[in-house]
Coordinates of N, CA and C in Angstrom, one line a residue:
M1 N 0.8 -1.2 0.0 CA 0.0 0.0 0.0 C 0.9 1.2 0.0
T2 N 0.4 2.3 -0.6 CA 1.2 3.5 -0.6 C 0.6 4.6 0.1
T3 N 1.4 5.6 0.4 CA 0.8 6.8 1.0 C 1.5 7.9 0.3
T4 N 0.8 9.0 0.1 CA 1.5 10.2 -0.5 C 1.2 11.4 0.4
P5 N 2.2 12.1 0.8 CA 2.0 13.3 1.6 C 1.6 14.4 0.7
S6 N 0.6 15.1 1.0 CA 0.1 16.3 0.3 C -0.9 16.8 1.2
P7 N -1.6 17.9 0.8 CA -2.7 18.4 1.6 C -3.6 17.2 1.9
R8 N -3.8 16.3 1.0 CA -4.5 15.0 1.2 C -3.4 14.0 1.0
H9 N -3.0 13.3 2.0 CA -2.0 12.3 1.9 C -2.5 10.9 1.5
R10 N -1.7 10.1 0.8 CA -2.1 8.8 0.4 C -0.9 7.8 0.6
A11 N -1.1 6.4 0.6 CA 0.0 5.4 0.8 C 0.3 4.4 -0.3
D12 N 1.1 3.1 -0.8 CA 1.9 2.3 -1.8 C 1.3 1.9 -3.1
A13 N 2.0 1.8 -4.1 CA 1.5 1.2 -5.3 C 1.8 -0.3 -5.2
G14 N 1.8 -0.8 -4.3 CA 1.6 -1.9 -3.5 C 0.5 -1.3 -2.7
T15 N 0.8 -0.5 -1.7 CA -0.2 0.3 -1.0 C 0.5 1.6 -0.6
R16 N -0.1 2.7 -0.9 CA 0.6 4.0 -0.6 C -0.1 4.6 0.6
A17 N 0.7 5.5 1.2 CA 0.1 6.2 2.4 C 0.3 7.7 2.1
A18 N -0.7 8.4 2.5 CA -0.6 9.9 2.2 C -0.7 10.6 3.6
P19 N 0.4 11.1 4.1 CA 0.4 11.8 5.4 C -0.3 13.1 5.3
R20 N -0.8 13.5 6.5 CA -1.5 14.7 6.6 C -1.1 15.3 8.0
G21 N -0.8 16.6 8.0 CA -0.4 17.2 9.3 C -1.5 17.0 10.3
W22 N -1.2 16.7 11.5 CA -2.1 16.5 12.6 C -2.4 17.8 13.3
L23 N -3.6 18.3 13.4 CA -3.9 19.5 14.0 C -4.6 19.4 15.3
L24 N -4.3 20.2 16.3 CA -4.9 20.2 17.5 C -5.7 21.5 17.6
V25 N -7.0 21.4 17.9 CA -7.8 22.6 17.9 C -8.2 22.9 19.3
G26 N -8.1 24.1 19.7 CA -8.5 24.5 21.1 C -9.0 25.9 21.1
G27 N -9.5 26.3 22.3 CA -10.0 27.7 22.4 C -9.8 28.1 23.8
G28 N -10.2 29.3 24.2 CA -10.1 29.8 25.5 C -9.3 31.0 25.6
A29 N -8.7 31.2 26.8 CA -7.9 32.4 27.1 C -6.7 32.4 26.3
A30 N -6.1 33.6 26.2 CA -4.9 33.8 25.3 C -3.8 32.9 25.8
A31 N -3.5 32.8 27.1 CA -2.5 31.9 27.5 C -2.7 30.4 27.2
L32 N -4.0 30.0 27.3 CA -4.3 28.7 27.0 C -4.2 28.4 25.5
A33 N -4.6 29.4 24.7 CA -4.5 29.3 23.2 C -3.0 29.3 22.8
A34 N -2.2 30.0 23.5 CA -0.7 30.0 23.1 C -0.1 28.6 23.5
G35 N -0.6 28.1 24.7 CA -0.1 26.8 25.1 C -0.5 25.7 24.1
L36 N -1.8 25.8 23.7 CA -2.3 24.8 22.8 C -1.6 25.0 21.4
G37 N -1.4 26.2 21.0 CA -0.7 26.4 19.8 C 0.7 25.8 19.8
A38 N 1.4 25.9 20.9 CA 2.8 25.3 21.0 C 2.6 23.8 21.0
T39 N 1.6 23.3 21.6 CA 1.3 21.8 21.6 C 1.0 21.3 20.2
A40 N 0.2 22.1 19.5 CA -0.1 21.7 18.1 C 1.1 21.6 17.2
V41 N 2.0 22.6 17.4 CA 3.2 22.6 16.6 C 4.1 21.4 17.0
L42 N 4.2 21.1 18.3 CA 4.9 19.9 18.7 C 4.3 18.6 18.2
L43 N 3.0 18.5 18.3 CA 2.3 17.3 17.8 C 2.3 17.2 16.3
G44 N 2.3 18.3 15.6 CA 2.4 18.3 14.2 C 3.8 17.8 13.7
R45 N 4.8 17.8 14.6 CA 6.1 17.2 14.2 C 6.1 15.7 14.6
R46 N 5.2 15.3 15.5 CA 5.2 13.9 16.0 C 4.1 13.0 15.4
L47 N 3.0 13.6 15.2 CA 1.8 12.8 14.7 C 1.4 13.2 13.3
V48 N 1.1 12.3 12.5 CA 0.7 12.5 11.1 C -0.5 11.6 10.8
A49 N -1.5 12.1 10.2 CA -2.6 11.3 9.8 C -2.3 10.9 8.3
V50 N -2.5 9.6 8.0 CA -2.1 9.0 6.7 C -3.4 8.3 6.2
T51 N -3.6 8.5 4.9 CA -4.7 7.8 4.2 C -4.1 6.8 3.3
V52 N -4.5 5.5 3.5 CA -4.0 4.4 2.7 C -4.6 4.4 1.3
R53 N -3.7 4.2 0.3 CA -4.1 4.0 -1.1 C -3.6 2.8 -1.6
G54 N -4.4 1.8 -2.1 CA -3.9 0.6 -2.6 C -4.3 -0.6 -1.8
T55 N -3.9 -1.8 -2.1 CA -4.3 -3.0 -1.5 C -3.2 -3.9 -0.9
S56 N -2.0 -3.4 -0.8 CA -0.9 -4.2 -0.4 C -0.9 -4.6 1.1
M57 N -1.7 -3.8 1.9 CA -1.8 -4.1 3.3 C -3.2 -4.8 3.7
E58 N -3.9 -5.2 2.7 CA -5.2 -5.9 3.0 C -4.9 -7.3 3.6
P59 N -5.6 -7.8 4.5 CA -6.9 -7.2 5.0 C -6.7 -6.2 6.2
T60 N -5.5 -6.0 6.6 CA -5.3 -5.1 7.8 C -5.8 -3.7 7.5
Y61 N -5.4 -3.1 6.4 CA -5.8 -1.8 6.0 C -6.3 -1.8 4.6
R62 N -7.3 -1.1 4.3 CA -7.9 -1.1 2.9 C -7.8 0.3 2.3
D63 N -7.9 0.4 1.0 CA -7.8 1.6 0.3 C -8.8 2.6 1.0
G64 N -8.4 3.8 1.3 CA -9.2 4.8 1.9 C -9.2 4.8 3.4
D65 N -8.7 3.8 4.1 CA -8.5 3.8 5.5 C -7.6 4.9 5.9
R66 N -7.8 5.4 7.1 CA -6.9 6.5 7.7 C -6.2 5.9 8.9
V67 N -5.0 6.3 9.1 CA -4.2 5.8 10.3 C -3.5 7.0 10.9
L68 N -3.2 6.9 12.2 CA -2.5 7.9 12.9 C -1.0 7.4 13.1
V69 N 0.0 8.1 12.7 CA 1.4 7.7 12.7 C 2.1 8.6 13.7
R70 N 2.9 7.9 14.5 CA 3.8 8.6 15.5 C 5.2 8.6 14.9
R71 N 5.8 9.8 14.8 CA 7.1 9.9 14.1 C 8.3 9.5 14.9
D72 N 8.2 9.4 16.2 CA 9.4 9.2 17.0 C 9.4 7.8 17.6
S73 N 9.2 6.8 16.7 CA 9.1 5.4 17.1 C 10.4 4.6 17.0
R74 N 10.5 3.6 17.7 CA 11.5 2.5 17.5 C 10.7 1.5 16.8
F75 N 11.4 0.7 16.0 CA 10.7 -0.3 15.2 C 11.0 -1.7 15.6
T76 N 9.9 -2.5 15.7 CA 9.9 -3.8 16.2 C 9.1 -4.7 15.2
P77 N 9.5 -6.0 15.1 CA 8.8 -6.9 14.2 C 7.3 -6.9 14.5
G78 N 6.4 -6.9 13.5 CA 5.0 -6.9 13.7 C 4.4 -5.5 13.6
Q79 N 5.2 -4.5 13.9 CA 4.7 -3.1 13.8 C 4.4 -2.7 12.3
V80 N 3.4 -1.8 12.1 CA 3.2 -1.3 10.8 C 3.8 0.1 10.8
V81 N 4.5 0.4 9.7 CA 5.2 1.7 9.6 C 4.9 2.3 8.2
V82 N 5.1 3.6 8.1 CA 5.0 4.4 6.9 C 6.4 4.7 6.5
V83 N 6.9 4.3 5.3 CA 8.2 4.5 4.8 C 8.2 5.1 3.5
E84 N 9.3 5.9 3.2 CA 9.4 6.6 1.9 C 9.7 5.5 0.8
R85 N 9.0 5.7 -0.3 CA 9.1 4.7 -1.4 C 10.3 5.1 -2.2
P86 N 11.2 4.1 -2.5 CA 12.3 4.3 -3.4 C 11.9 4.3 -4.8
V87 N 12.7 4.9 -5.6 CA 12.5 4.9 -7.1 C 13.0 3.5 -7.5
P88 N 12.2 2.7 -8.1 CA 12.7 1.3 -8.5 C 14.0 1.4 -9.3
G89 N 15.0 0.6 -8.9 CA 16.2 0.6 -9.5 C 17.2 1.7 -9.3
R90 N 16.7 2.8 -8.6 CA 17.5 3.9 -8.4 C 17.6 4.3 -6.9
G91 N 16.8 3.8 -6.0 CA 16.9 4.1 -4.6 C 16.1 5.5 -4.4
W92 N 16.7 6.2 -3.4 CA 16.0 7.4 -3.0 C 16.8 8.6 -3.6
H93 N 16.1 9.6 -4.1 CA 16.8 10.7 -4.8 C 16.8 12.0 -4.0
R94 N 16.2 12.0 -2.8 CA 16.2 13.1 -1.9 C 16.8 12.7 -0.6
P95 N 17.3 13.7 0.2 CA 17.8 13.3 1.5 C 16.6 12.9 2.4
P96 N 16.9 12.1 3.4 CA 15.8 11.7 4.3 C 15.2 12.9 5.1
L97 N 14.0 12.8 5.5 CA 13.4 13.9 6.3 C 14.1 13.9 7.7
A98 N 14.3 15.1 8.2 CA 14.8 15.3 9.6 C 13.6 14.8 10.5
R99 N 14.0 14.2 11.6 CA 13.0 13.7 12.6 C 12.1 14.8 13.1
D100 N 12.7 16.0 13.2 CA 11.9 17.1 13.8 C 11.2 18.0 12.8
S101 N 11.2 17.6 11.5 CA 10.6 18.4 10.5 C 9.1 18.5 10.6
A102 N 8.6 19.6 10.2 CA 7.1 19.8 10.3 C 6.4 18.8 9.5
A103 N 5.1 18.5 9.8 CA 4.3 17.5 9.1 C 4.1 17.9 7.6
H104 N 4.1 19.2 7.3 CA 3.9 19.6 5.9 C 5.1 19.2 5.1
A105 N 6.3 18.9 5.7 CA 7.5 18.6 5.0 C 7.4 17.2 4.3
V106 N 6.4 16.4 4.7 CA 6.2 15.1 4.1 C 5.6 15.1 2.7
T107 N 5.1 16.3 2.3 CA 4.4 16.4 1.0 C 5.5 16.3 -0.1
G108 N 5.1 15.9 -1.3 CA 6.0 15.8 -2.4 C 6.9 14.5 -2.4
R109 N 6.6 13.6 -1.5 CA 7.3 12.3 -1.5 C 6.3 11.2 -1.6
D110 N 6.7 10.1 -2.1 CA 5.8 8.9 -2.1 C 6.1 8.1 -0.9
W111 N 5.0 7.5 -0.3 CA 5.1 6.8 0.9 C 4.5 5.4 0.8
L112 N 5.0 4.4 1.5 CA 4.4 3.1 1.5 C 4.0 2.8 3.0
I113 N 3.1 1.9 3.1 CA 2.7 1.5 4.5 C 3.0 -0.1 4.5
K114 N 3.8 -0.5 5.4 CA 4.3 -1.9 5.5 C 4.5 -2.4 6.9
R115 N 4.6 -3.7 7.0 CA 4.8 -4.3 8.3 C 6.3 -4.6 8.5
V116 N 6.8 -4.3 9.7 CA 8.2 -4.7 10.0 C 8.3 -6.2 10.1
A117 N 9.1 -6.9 9.3 CA 9.3 -8.3 9.3 C 10.6 -8.6 10.2
A118 N 11.6 -7.7 10.1 CA 12.8 -7.9 10.8 C 13.4 -6.5 11.1
A119 N 13.9 -6.3 12.3 CA 14.6 -5.1 12.7 C 16.1 -5.3 12.9
P120 N 16.9 -4.3 13.1 CA 18.3 -4.5 13.3 C 18.6 -5.5 14.4
G121 N 19.5 -6.5 14.1 CA 19.8 -7.5 15.0 C 19.0 -8.8 14.9
D122 N 17.9 -8.7 14.2 CA 17.0 -9.9 14.0 C 17.7 -10.7 12.9
P123 N 17.4 -12.0 12.9 CA 17.9 -12.9 11.8 C 17.3 -12.4 10.4
V124 N 18.2 -12.4 9.4 CA 17.8 -12.1 8.1 C 16.9 -13.2 7.5
P125 N 15.7 -12.9 7.1 CA 14.8 -14.0 6.6 C 15.2 -14.3 5.1
H126 N 16.3 -14.9 4.9 CA 16.9 -15.2 3.6 C 15.9 -16.0 2.7
E127 N 15.2 -17.0 3.3 CA 14.4 -17.9 2.6 C 13.1 -17.2 2.2
R128 N 12.6 -16.2 2.9 CA 11.3 -15.6 2.6 C 11.4 -14.3 1.7
I129 N 12.7 -13.8 1.6 CA 12.8 -12.5 0.9 C 13.8 -12.7 -0.3
P130 N 13.3 -12.9 -1.5 CA 14.2 -13.1 -2.6 C 15.4 -12.0 -2.8
A131 N 15.1 -10.8 -2.5 CA 16.1 -9.7 -2.7 C 17.2 -9.8 -1.6
L132 N 16.9 -10.6 -0.5 CA 17.9 -10.8 0.5 C 18.5 -12.2 0.5
A133 N 18.1 -13.0 -0.4 CA 18.6 -14.4 -0.4 C 20.1 -14.6 -0.4
H134 N 20.8 -13.7 -1.0 CA 22.3 -13.9 -1.1 C 23.1 -12.9 -0.3
V135 N 22.4 -12.1 0.6 CA 23.3 -11.2 1.4 C 24.1 -12.0 2.4
P136 N 25.3 -11.6 2.6 CA 26.2 -12.5 3.5 C 25.8 -12.5 5.0
E137 N 25.3 -11.4 5.5 CA 25.0 -11.3 6.9 C 23.9 -12.2 7.3
T138 N 24.0 -12.6 8.6 CA 22.9 -13.5 9.2 C 21.9 -12.6 10.0
R139 N 22.3 -11.4 10.4 CA 21.5 -10.5 11.2 C 21.3 -9.2 10.4
V140 N 20.1 -8.6 10.5 CA 19.8 -7.4 9.9 C 20.7 -6.3 10.4
P141 N 21.4 -5.6 9.5 CA 22.4 -4.6 10.0 C 21.8 -3.4 10.7
P142 N 22.5 -2.7 11.5 CA 22.0 -1.5 12.1 C 21.5 -0.5 11.1
G143 N 20.4 0.2 11.4 CA 19.9 1.2 10.5 C 19.1 0.6 9.3
R144 N 18.8 -0.7 9.3 CA 18.1 -1.3 8.2 C 16.9 -2.0 8.7
L145 N 15.9 -2.2 7.8 CA 14.6 -2.9 8.2 C 14.2 -3.8 7.0
V146 N 13.6 -4.9 7.4 CA 12.9 -5.7 6.4 C 11.4 -5.4 6.5
L147 N 10.8 -4.9 5.4 CA 9.4 -4.5 5.5 C 8.6 -5.3 4.4
L148 N 7.4 -5.8 4.9 CA 6.6 -6.6 4.0 C 5.1 -6.1 4.0
G149 N 4.5 -6.1 2.9 CA 3.0 -5.9 2.8 C 2.3 -7.1 3.2
D150 N 1.1 -7.0 3.8 CA 0.3 -8.1 4.2 C -0.3 -8.9 3.0
N151 N -0.4 -8.2 1.9 CA -0.9 -8.8 0.7 C 0.2 -9.0 -0.3
P152 N 1.0 -10.1 -0.2 CA 2.3 -10.2 -1.0 C 2.1 -10.2 -2.6
A153 N 0.9 -10.5 -3.0 CA 0.6 -10.6 -4.5 C 0.8 -9.2 -5.1
V154 N 0.5 -8.1 -4.4 CA 0.5 -6.8 -4.9 C 1.5 -5.8 -4.2
S155 N 2.3 -6.3 -3.3 CA 3.1 -5.4 -2.4 C 4.5 -5.2 -3.0
F156 N 4.8 -3.9 -3.1 CA 6.2 -3.5 -3.4 C 6.9 -3.3 -2.0
D157 N 7.8 -4.2 -1.7 CA 8.4 -4.3 -0.4 C 9.8 -4.9 -0.4
S158 N 10.3 -5.4 0.7 CA 11.6 -5.9 0.8 C 11.8 -7.1 -0.1
R159 N 10.7 -7.8 -0.5 CA 10.9 -8.9 -1.5 C 11.5 -8.4 -2.8
R160 N 11.3 -7.2 -3.1 CA 11.9 -6.6 -4.3 C 13.0 -5.6 -4.0
V161 N 12.9 -4.9 -2.9 CA 13.9 -3.8 -2.6 C 15.0 -4.3 -1.8
G162 N 14.8 -5.3 -1.0 CA 15.8 -5.7 0.0 C 15.6 -4.9 1.3
Y163 N 16.7 -4.4 1.9 CA 16.6 -3.7 3.1 C 16.0 -2.3 2.8
F164 N 15.3 -1.7 3.8 CA 14.9 -0.3 3.7 C 15.7 0.4 4.8
P165 N 16.2 1.6 4.5 CA 16.9 2.3 5.5 C 15.9 2.8 6.6
A166 N 16.2 2.6 7.9 CA 15.3 3.1 8.9 C 15.2 4.6 8.9
E167 N 16.1 5.3 8.4 CA 16.0 6.8 8.3 C 14.9 7.2 7.3
R168 N 14.5 6.3 6.5 CA 13.4 6.6 5.5 C 12.0 6.4 6.1
V169 N 11.9 5.9 7.3 CA 10.6 5.6 7.9 C 10.1 6.9 8.5
L170 N 8.8 7.2 8.1 CA 8.2 8.4 8.7 C 7.8 8.1 10.1
G171 N 7.3 7.0 10.4 CA 6.9 6.6 11.8 C 6.0 5.4 11.8
A172 N 5.6 5.0 13.0 CA 4.9 3.8 13.2 C 3.4 4.1 13.4
V173 N 2.5 3.2 12.9 CA 1.1 3.4 13.0 C 0.7 3.2 14.4
L174 N 0.0 4.1 15.0 CA -0.5 4.0 16.4 C -1.9 3.4 16.4
R175 N -2.8 3.8 15.5 CA -4.1 3.3 15.5 C -4.8 3.8 14.2
P176 N -5.9 3.1 13.9 CA -6.7 3.6 12.7 C -7.5 4.8 13.2
L177 N -7.9 5.6 12.2 CA -8.7 6.8 12.5 C -10.1 6.6 11.8
P178 N -11.1 7.3 12.2 CA -12.4 7.2 11.6 C -12.3 7.6 10.1
R179 N -13.0 7.0 9.3 CA -13.0 7.4 7.8 C -13.7 8.7 7.7

């Protein structure tokens, strides 16, 4: 599944994800409003709403589902994450996003939504991942992740790409959001 960050974000051609800045709305006295404004800015850097586009994460997430993503996560097997999509055969053509960049900075990039199959230090799943079948290491190297879609027939993931750089992960899915 893919996601695409824009004013309306979407997720992978497997399945794409489209991030959207998370806004906190409040009211009240000027001091409260200023405090809430600062909180909204901080949350806008940590939380992003993402709309799923595609079918690579079915049945877990379907086209049009929305999820809340936390940007300051550690990654563990089983977790669902939103990761920047590489250009097939060429990798990534832009520098990775800074961890503290504002939510609107995610626009203009293509995103995927995938499940972590192996994190740094975990055994490399050589037999399940064709693109990793011949890598020499037995453990996933630091800063790398093995990511898979739940619907392998249509998923663009580690089976084709190999390792994904952890620095390309926008964040981990916290929970689904109402449609």
